[in-house]
Coordinates of C-alpha atoms in Angstrom, one line a residue:
G870 CA 37.6 5.5 -41.6
K871 CA 34.7 7.8 -42.3
N872 CA 32.9 5.1 -44.3
C873 CA 33.6 2.6 -41.5
R874 CA 32.0 5.0 -38.9
I875 CA 29.0 5.5 -41.1
G876 CA 28.7 1.7 -41.5
I877 CA 28.9 1.2 -37.7
N878 CA 26.3 4.0 -37.1
A879 CA 24.0 2.5 -39.7
E880 CA 24.4 -0.9 -38.1
Y881 CA 23.7 0.5 -34.6
G882 CA 20.6 2.3 -35.9
A883 CA 19.3 -0.9 -37.6
N884 CA 19.9 -2.9 -34.4
R885 CA 18.1 -0.3 -32.4
I886 CA 15.1 -0.4 -34.8
C887 CA 15.1 -4.2 -34.6
Q888 CA 15.2 -4.1 -30.8
V889 CA 12.3 -1.6 -30.7
A890 CA 10.3 -3.8 -33.1
L891 CA 11.1 -6.9 -30.9
N892 CA 9.9 -5.0 -27.8
E893 CA 6.7 -4.1 -29.5
M894 CA 6.2 -7.7 -30.6
S895 CA 6.8 -8.8 -27.0
L896 CA 4.3 -6.3 -25.7
E897 CA 1.6 -7.3 -28.3
S898 CA 2.1 -11.0 -27.5
K899 CA 1.8 -10.4 -23.8
I900 CA -1.3 -8.3 -24.3
L901 CA -2.9 -11.1 -26.4
S902 CA -1.9 -13.7 -23.8
F903 CA -3.5 -11.6 -21.0
I904 CA -6.7 -11.1 -23.1
L905 CA -7.0 -14.8 -23.8
D906 CA -6.4 -15.7 -20.1
L907 CA -9.0 -13.1 -19.0
K908 CA -11.6 -14.5 -21.5
R909 CA -11.0 -18.1 -20.5
G910 CA -11.2 -17.4 -16.8
K911 CA -7.5 -18.3 -16.2
I912 CA -7.1 -14.9 -14.4
T913 CA -9.8 -14.5 -11.8
G914 CA -10.3 -12.4 -8.8
S915 CA -9.9 -8.6 -8.6
F916 CA -6.4 -8.9 -7.0
C917 CA -4.9 -11.0 -9.8
V918 CA -6.7 -9.0 -12.5
A919 CA -5.4 -5.7 -11.1
T920 CA -1.8 -7.0 -10.6
E921 CA -1.6 -8.4 -14.1
T922 CA -3.1 -5.3 -15.7
A923 CA -0.5 -3.1 -13.9
K924 CA 2.3 -5.4 -15.2
I925 CA 1.0 -5.1 -18.8
L926 CA 0.8 -1.3 -18.4
R927 CA 4.3 -1.2 -16.9
L928 CA 5.6 -3.1 -20.0
A929 CA 3.7 -0.7 -22.3
V930 CA 5.4 2.3 -20.7
S931 CA 8.8 0.6 -20.8
T932 CA 8.8 -0.7 -24.4
S933 CA 6.4 1.6 -26.4
R934 CA 7.7 4.5 -28.5
W935 CA 6.6 7.8 -27.1
Q936 CA 8.2 11.3 -27.0
N937 CA 6.3 12.9 -24.1
A938 CA 3.6 12.4 -21.5
K939 CA 0.8 13.4 -23.9
E940 CA 1.6 10.6 -26.3
L941 CA 2.0 8.1 -23.5
L942 CA -1.4 9.1 -22.0
Q943 CA -3.0 8.6 -25.4
H944 CA -1.3 5.2 -25.8
I945 CA -2.3 4.0 -22.3
K946 CA -5.9 5.2 -22.8
K947 CA -6.1 3.3 -26.1
L948 CA -4.7 0.1 -24.6
G949 CA -6.8 0.5 -21.4
T950 CA -10.0 0.8 -23.5
K951 CA -9.0 -2.4 -25.4
L952 CA -8.5 -4.3 -22.1
I953 CA -11.7 -3.1 -20.5
E954 CA -13.8 -4.2 -23.5
V955 CA -12.5 -7.7 -23.1
K956 CA -14.4 -8.1 -19.8
P957 CA -16.3 -5.0 -18.7
F958 CA -17.5 -6.7 -15.5
E959 CA -13.9 -6.9 -14.2
L960 CA -13.9 -3.3 -12.9
A961 CA -10.3 -3.8 -11.5
V962 CA -9.0 -3.5 -15.1
G963 CA -10.5 0.0 -15.5
T964 CA -9.5 1.2 -12.0
T965 CA -5.9 0.0 -12.6
V966 CA -5.7 1.8 -16.0
R967 CA -7.0 5.0 -14.4
R968 CA -4.5 4.7 -11.5
V969 CA -1.6 4.4 -14.0
L970 CA -2.9 7.4 -16.0
Y971 CA -3.0 9.4 -12.8
I972 CA 0.6 8.3 -12.0
I973 CA 1.7 9.5 -15.4
R974 CA 0.2 12.9 -14.9
E975 CA 1.7 13.2 -11.4
A976 CA 5.1 12.1 -12.6
Y977 CA 5.1 14.7 -15.4
T978 CA 4.1 17.4 -12.9
Q979 CA 6.8 16.4 -10.5
T980 CA 9.5 16.2 -13.3
E981 CA 8.3 19.6 -14.6
I982 CA 8.7 21.2 -11.2
E983 CA 12.2 19.7 -10.6
S984 CA 13.2 21.0 -14.1
Q985 CA 12.1 24.5 -13.2
E986 CA 13.9 24.4 -9.9
K987 CA 17.2 23.6 -11.7
K988 CA 16.8 26.5 -14.1
M989 CA 16.0 29.1 -11.5
P990 CA 18.6 30.8 -9.3
A991 CA 19.3 29.3 -5.9
T992 CA 18.0 32.5 -4.1
A993 CA 14.7 32.6 -6.1
P994 CA 11.6 31.2 -4.3
I995 CA 10.2 28.1 -5.9
T996 CA 6.4 28.1 -6.4
P997 CA 5.1 25.0 -8.3
R998 CA 2.5 25.7 -10.9
H999 CA -1.0 25.6 -9.6
Q1000 CA 0.1 25.7 -6.0
L1001 CA -2.3 27.9 -3.9
T1002 CA -0.6 30.5 -1.8
K1003 CA -2.1 33.1 0.5
S1004 CA -2.0 35.7 -2.3
S1005 CA -3.2 33.3 -5.1
S1006 CA -6.7 32.5 -6.1
M1007 CA -8.6 30.3 -8.5
I1008 CA -8.8 33.3 -10.9
D1009 CA -5.0 33.5 -11.0
I1010 CA -4.7 29.8 -11.8
I1011 CA -7.3 30.1 -14.6
K1012 CA -5.3 33.1 -15.9
E1013 CA -2.1 31.0 -15.9
D1014 CA -3.9 28.4 -18.0
E1015 CA -5.2 31.0 -20.5
D1016 CA -1.7 32.5 -20.8
E1017 CA -0.3 29.1 -21.6
Q1018 CA -2.9 28.5 -24.3
K1019 CA -2.1 31.9 -25.8
L1020 CA 1.6 30.9 -25.9
G1021 CA 0.6 27.7 -27.7
R1022 CA 1.8 25.3 -25.1
E1023 CA 0.0 22.0 -25.0
P1024 CA -0.3 20.2 -21.6
F1025 CA 2.1 17.3 -21.1
S1026 CA 3.9 18.0 -24.4
Q1027 CA 7.4 18.7 -22.9
A1028 CA 9.9 15.9 -23.3
Y1029 CA 12.0 14.9 -20.2
T1030 CA 14.7 12.3 -20.3
N1031 CA 14.0 11.0 -16.7
L1032 CA 10.2 10.9 -17.0
K1033 CA 10.1 7.2 -18.0
S1034 CA 12.1 6.0 -15.0
T1035 CA 9.9 8.1 -12.7
I1036 CA 6.8 6.6 -14.1
L1037 CA 8.1 3.0 -14.0
E1038 CA 9.2 3.5 -10.4
A1039 CA 5.7 4.7 -9.4
I1040 CA 4.0 1.8 -11.2
E1041 CA 6.4 -0.6 -9.4
D1042 CA 5.3 1.0 -6.1
L1043 CA 1.6 0.5 -7.2
I1044 CA 2.2 -3.3 -7.8
E1045 CA 4.0 -3.5 -4.4
E1046 CA 1.0 -1.7 -2.8
F1047 CA -1.3 -4.4 -4.2
G1048 CA 0.9 -7.1 -2.7
N1049 CA 1.0 -5.6 0.8
L1050 CA -2.7 -4.6 1.1
Y1051 CA -3.7 -7.9 2.8
V1052 CA -1.3 -7.1 5.6
Y1053 CA -2.3 -3.5 6.0
I1054 CA -6.0 -4.4 6.2
A1055 CA -5.4 -7.3 8.6
E1056 CA -3.4 -5.2 11.0
Q1057 CA -6.6 -3.2 11.7
A1058 CA -8.5 -6.3 12.8
L1059 CA -7.9 -5.9 16.6
D1060 CA -9.6 -2.4 16.4
H1061 CA -12.8 -3.9 15.1
I1062 CA -13.1 -7.4 16.5
H1063 CA -13.5 -8.0 20.2
S1064 CA -13.5 -11.0 22.4
N1065 CA -16.6 -13.3 22.5
E1066 CA -18.1 -11.6 19.5
V1067 CA -20.1 -13.4 16.8
I1068 CA -19.1 -12.5 13.3
M1069 CA -21.0 -13.4 10.2
T1070 CA -19.4 -13.5 6.7
F1071 CA -20.5 -14.6 3.3
G1072 CA -18.8 -16.7 0.6
Q1073 CA -15.0 -16.6 0.1
S1074 CA -12.8 -13.6 0.4
K1075 CA -9.0 -13.8 1.1
T1076 CA -9.1 -10.2 2.5
V1077 CA -11.7 -11.2 5.0
F1078 CA -10.0 -14.5 5.8
E1079 CA -6.7 -12.7 6.6
F1080 CA -8.5 -10.1 8.6
L1081 CA -10.2 -12.7 10.8
K1082 CA -7.1 -14.9 11.0
Y1083 CA -5.1 -11.9 12.3
A1084 CA -7.7 -11.1 14.9
A1085 CA -7.7 -14.7 16.1
R1086 CA -4.1 -14.3 17.4
K1087 CA -5.3 -12.3 20.4
R1088 CA -9.1 -12.6 20.4
K1089 CA -11.5 -15.5 20.8
F1090 CA -14.6 -15.2 18.8
E1091 CA -17.0 -17.2 16.7
V1092 CA -17.7 -16.9 12.9
I1093 CA -20.9 -17.9 11.1
V1094 CA -20.3 -18.5 7.4
A1095 CA -23.2 -18.3 4.9
D1096 CA -22.8 -20.9 2.2
S1097 CA -23.1 -18.6 -0.8
A1098 CA -25.1 -20.9 -3.1
P1099 CA -24.9 -22.0 -5.8
S1100 CA -21.1 -21.7 -5.8
N1101 CA -20.9 -22.9 -2.2
S1102 CA -17.7 -21.0 -1.7
G1103 CA -18.6 -20.5 1.9
Q1104 CA -17.7 -24.1 2.6
L1105 CA -14.0 -23.5 1.7
T1106 CA -14.0 -20.4 4.0
A1107 CA -15.4 -22.5 6.8
V1108 CA -12.7 -25.1 6.4
L1109 CA -9.9 -22.5 6.3
L1110 CA -11.2 -20.7 9.4
S1111 CA -11.5 -23.9 11.3
A1112 CA -8.0 -24.9 10.3
A1113 CA -6.8 -21.5 11.7
G1114 CA -8.3 -22.4 15.1
I1115 CA -11.4 -20.2 14.8
E1116 CA -14.8 -21.6 16.0
T1117 CA -16.8 -21.7 12.8
T1118 CA -20.5 -22.5 11.9
L1119 CA -21.6 -23.1 8.4
I1120 CA -25.2 -22.2 7.5
T1121 CA -27.4 -22.1 4.4
D1122 CA -28.2 -18.7 2.8
S1123 CA -31.8 -19.2 3.8
A1124 CA -30.8 -19.2 7.5
I1125 CA -29.1 -15.8 7.3
F1126 CA -32.1 -13.8 8.7
A1127 CA -32.8 -16.3 11.4
M1128 CA -29.2 -16.2 12.7
M1129 CA -28.7 -12.5 12.4
A1130 CA -30.2 -11.8 15.8
R1131 CA -27.3 -13.3 17.6
V1132 CA -24.6 -11.7 15.4
N1133 CA -22.5 -8.7 16.6
K1134 CA -21.0 -7.7 13.2
V1135 CA -21.1 -8.7 9.5
I1136 CA -17.8 -8.6 7.7
V1137 CA -17.6 -9.2 4.0
G1138 CA -15.4 -8.7 0.9
T1139 CA -16.3 -6.9 -2.3
H1140 CA -15.8 -7.0 -6.0
A1141 CA -15.8 -3.2 -6.4
V1142 CA -16.5 -0.1 -4.5
L1143 CA -18.4 2.6 -6.5
A1144 CA -18.1 6.4 -6.4
N1145 CA -21.3 6.9 -4.4
G1146 CA -20.1 4.6 -1.6
G1147 CA -22.1 1.6 -2.7
L1148 CA -20.5 -1.7 -3.7
V1149 CA -20.7 -4.6 -6.1
A1150 CA -20.3 -8.0 -4.4
F1151 CA -21.2 -11.7 -4.8
S1152 CA -24.9 -12.4 -5.5
G1153 CA -26.7 -12.8 -2.2
T1154 CA -24.7 -10.1 -0.4
H1155 CA -27.6 -7.7 -0.7
L1156 CA -29.8 -10.1 1.2
L1157 CA -27.2 -10.3 3.9
A1158 CA -26.9 -6.5 4.1
Q1159 CA -30.7 -6.0 4.3
A1160 CA -30.9 -8.6 7.2
A1161 CA -28.1 -6.8 9.0
K1162 CA -29.8 -3.4 8.6
Y1163 CA -33.1 -4.8 9.9
Q1164 CA -31.4 -6.2 13.0
A1165 CA -29.2 -3.0 13.4
V1166 CA -26.0 -5.1 13.0
P1167 CA -23.0 -3.2 11.6
F1168 CA -22.2 -4.2 8.0
V1169 CA -18.4 -3.9 7.5
V1170 CA -16.6 -4.2 4.1
C1171 CA -12.9 -5.1 3.9
T1172 CA -11.4 -4.0 0.6
G1173 CA -8.2 -2.7 -1.0
L1174 CA -8.5 0.7 -2.5
Y1175 CA -7.5 -0.7 -5.9
K1176 CA -11.2 -1.8 -6.1
L1177 CA -12.4 1.8 -5.8
S1178 CA -14.1 2.7 -9.0
P1179 CA -15.0 6.2 -10.1
L1180 CA -18.1 4.9 -11.8
Y1181 CA -21.6 5.6 -10.5
P1182 CA -24.4 3.0 -10.5
H1183 CA -26.7 5.0 -12.8
N1184 CA -27.5 1.7 -14.6
Q1185 CA -27.5 -1.2 -12.2
D1186 CA -28.1 -3.6 -15.1
A1187 CA -24.5 -2.9 -16.1
F1188 CA -23.3 -4.9 -13.1
S1189 CA -25.8 -7.7 -13.7
Q1190 CA -23.6 -10.4 -15.2
L1191 CA -25.3 -13.7 -15.6
K1192 CA -23.3 -16.9 -15.1
S1193 CA -24.1 -20.4 -16.5
P1194 CA -27.5 -21.6 -15.3
E1195 CA -26.0 -25.2 -14.8
E1196 CA -24.9 -24.2 -11.3
V1197 CA -28.5 -23.8 -10.4
L1198 CA -30.1 -26.5 -12.6
S1199 CA -28.3 -29.2 -14.5
F1200 CA -28.8 -29.3 -18.3
E1201 CA -30.1 -32.9 -18.0
E1202 CA -32.9 -31.8 -15.7
A1203 CA -33.6 -28.6 -17.7
D1204 CA -34.4 -30.6 -20.9
S1205 CA -37.7 -31.8 -19.4
L1206 CA -38.7 -28.3 -18.2
D1207 CA -39.8 -26.3 -21.2
L1208 CA -41.4 -23.4 -19.4
V1209 CA -38.6 -22.9 -16.8
S1210 CA -36.2 -20.0 -17.1
V1211 CA -33.1 -20.1 -14.9
R1212 CA -31.2 -16.9 -13.9
N1213 CA -27.9 -17.1 -12.1
P1214 CA -26.6 -13.5 -11.5
A1215 CA -22.9 -13.1 -10.5
W1216 CA -23.2 -9.8 -8.6
D1217 CA -25.4 -7.8 -6.3
Y1218 CA -25.4 -4.0 -6.0
I1219 CA -25.5 -2.9 -2.3
P1220 CA -26.4 0.8 -1.8
P1221 CA -24.3 2.9 0.6
E1222 CA -27.1 3.3 3.1
L1223 CA -26.7 -0.5 4.0
V1224 CA -22.9 -0.1 4.6
S1225 CA -21.6 0.9 8.0
L1226 CA -17.8 1.1 7.3
Y1227 CA -15.1 0.3 4.7
I1228 CA -11.9 -1.0 6.1
T1229 CA -9.2 -0.3 3.5
N1230 CA -5.4 -0.5 3.3
M1231 CA -5.5 3.2 4.2
G1232 CA -7.7 3.0 7.2
G1233 CA -11.4 3.0 7.9
H1234 CA -13.8 5.2 5.9
N1235 CA -17.5 5.9 6.0
P1236 CA -19.4 5.3 2.7
S1237 CA -20.0 9.1 2.5
Y1238 CA -16.3 9.7 2.4
I1239 CA -15.6 7.5 -0.6
Y1240 CA -16.1 10.2 -3.2
R1241 CA -13.3 12.2 -1.4
L1242 CA -10.8 9.4 -2.0
L1243 CA -11.4 9.6 -5.8
A1244 CA -9.4 12.7 -6.1
D1245 CA -6.4 10.9 -4.6
F1246 CA -6.4 8.2 -7.2
Y1247 CA -8.0 9.4 -10.4
H1248 CA -7.9 12.5 -12.6
P1249 CA -11.2 13.9 -13.8
E1250 CA -10.2 13.6 -17.4
D1251 CA -9.6 9.9 -17.1
I1252 CA -13.0 8.9 -15.7
E1253 CA -14.3 8.4 -19.3
L1254 CA -11.6 6.5 -21.2

């Protein structure tokens, strides 16, 4: 009987090891598949990139072997760095990784507090660590940290059985937030678009389209769409707006300044929002923003907060991704032009002084307020991965 039990336990242990190995293989295969799809352009757009990144990180939390939050943070940082290096210009990868790291830290702190509450007597007052009270000060908090270091306690090193489920639930909420952001942003449309206004937009943005479509339910207005050459994505936007019953005019990019005088508001999407309140958007958006500034037309940006990046534009060349020159000049024509160099930048950097308002899934914010939002989504230790 004893030998039988030992045999069963050994078999169970072997099966568990095999299952862990299988999970790790599944994770690695999914990571490789995601990397290849990202490189080949099968996953495009900040929304899809952020959602797929969150799903990969959720799988990593669920299937990887880790004993405590410290090990998990190190693992996610390593994986996040690997994903970011695949396509550095897709800032949504980095922002999602940092959001998940923040979630892990918050989940650990919450679990730690709940564990302390269970250990303390019911009559004892509960004061979570690092919570400021009337009698506490920053000196007290620093003293607590020093005391912990003297005791040899490493941050996030305590193991909790329910930590994984708490983290997975929070990541699931994050993915759900991504899915609902179009609705949250669109519901604010009636506060910003009024009857008989003329709105100008640029290129293609699902966020802006849903925003304008929602406003068209109760407001009658006109939209001028700039073509956004050489991709000409504005043509699709014009077709979609027209199909939604909105009066639409399609213009060339060169006509933006001439048409700006009769525009009441400019509404555009963005690729990323930077920590200083500036943004990275489709090439040509800077021209639009400058024209709006010259004519004193409000320049409004619709964006989900998952595009909020803690990075600063110290080096604007870091956002200067160049696309294939064939969109501008075909290779057949270029063969006969030896002295012609063709540049086709993908993005523009727009400084915060050209932006009037950000409309996000958490309300409207001025560019000067963006840095305050960083503390709600990212931890200072995770800015540099």
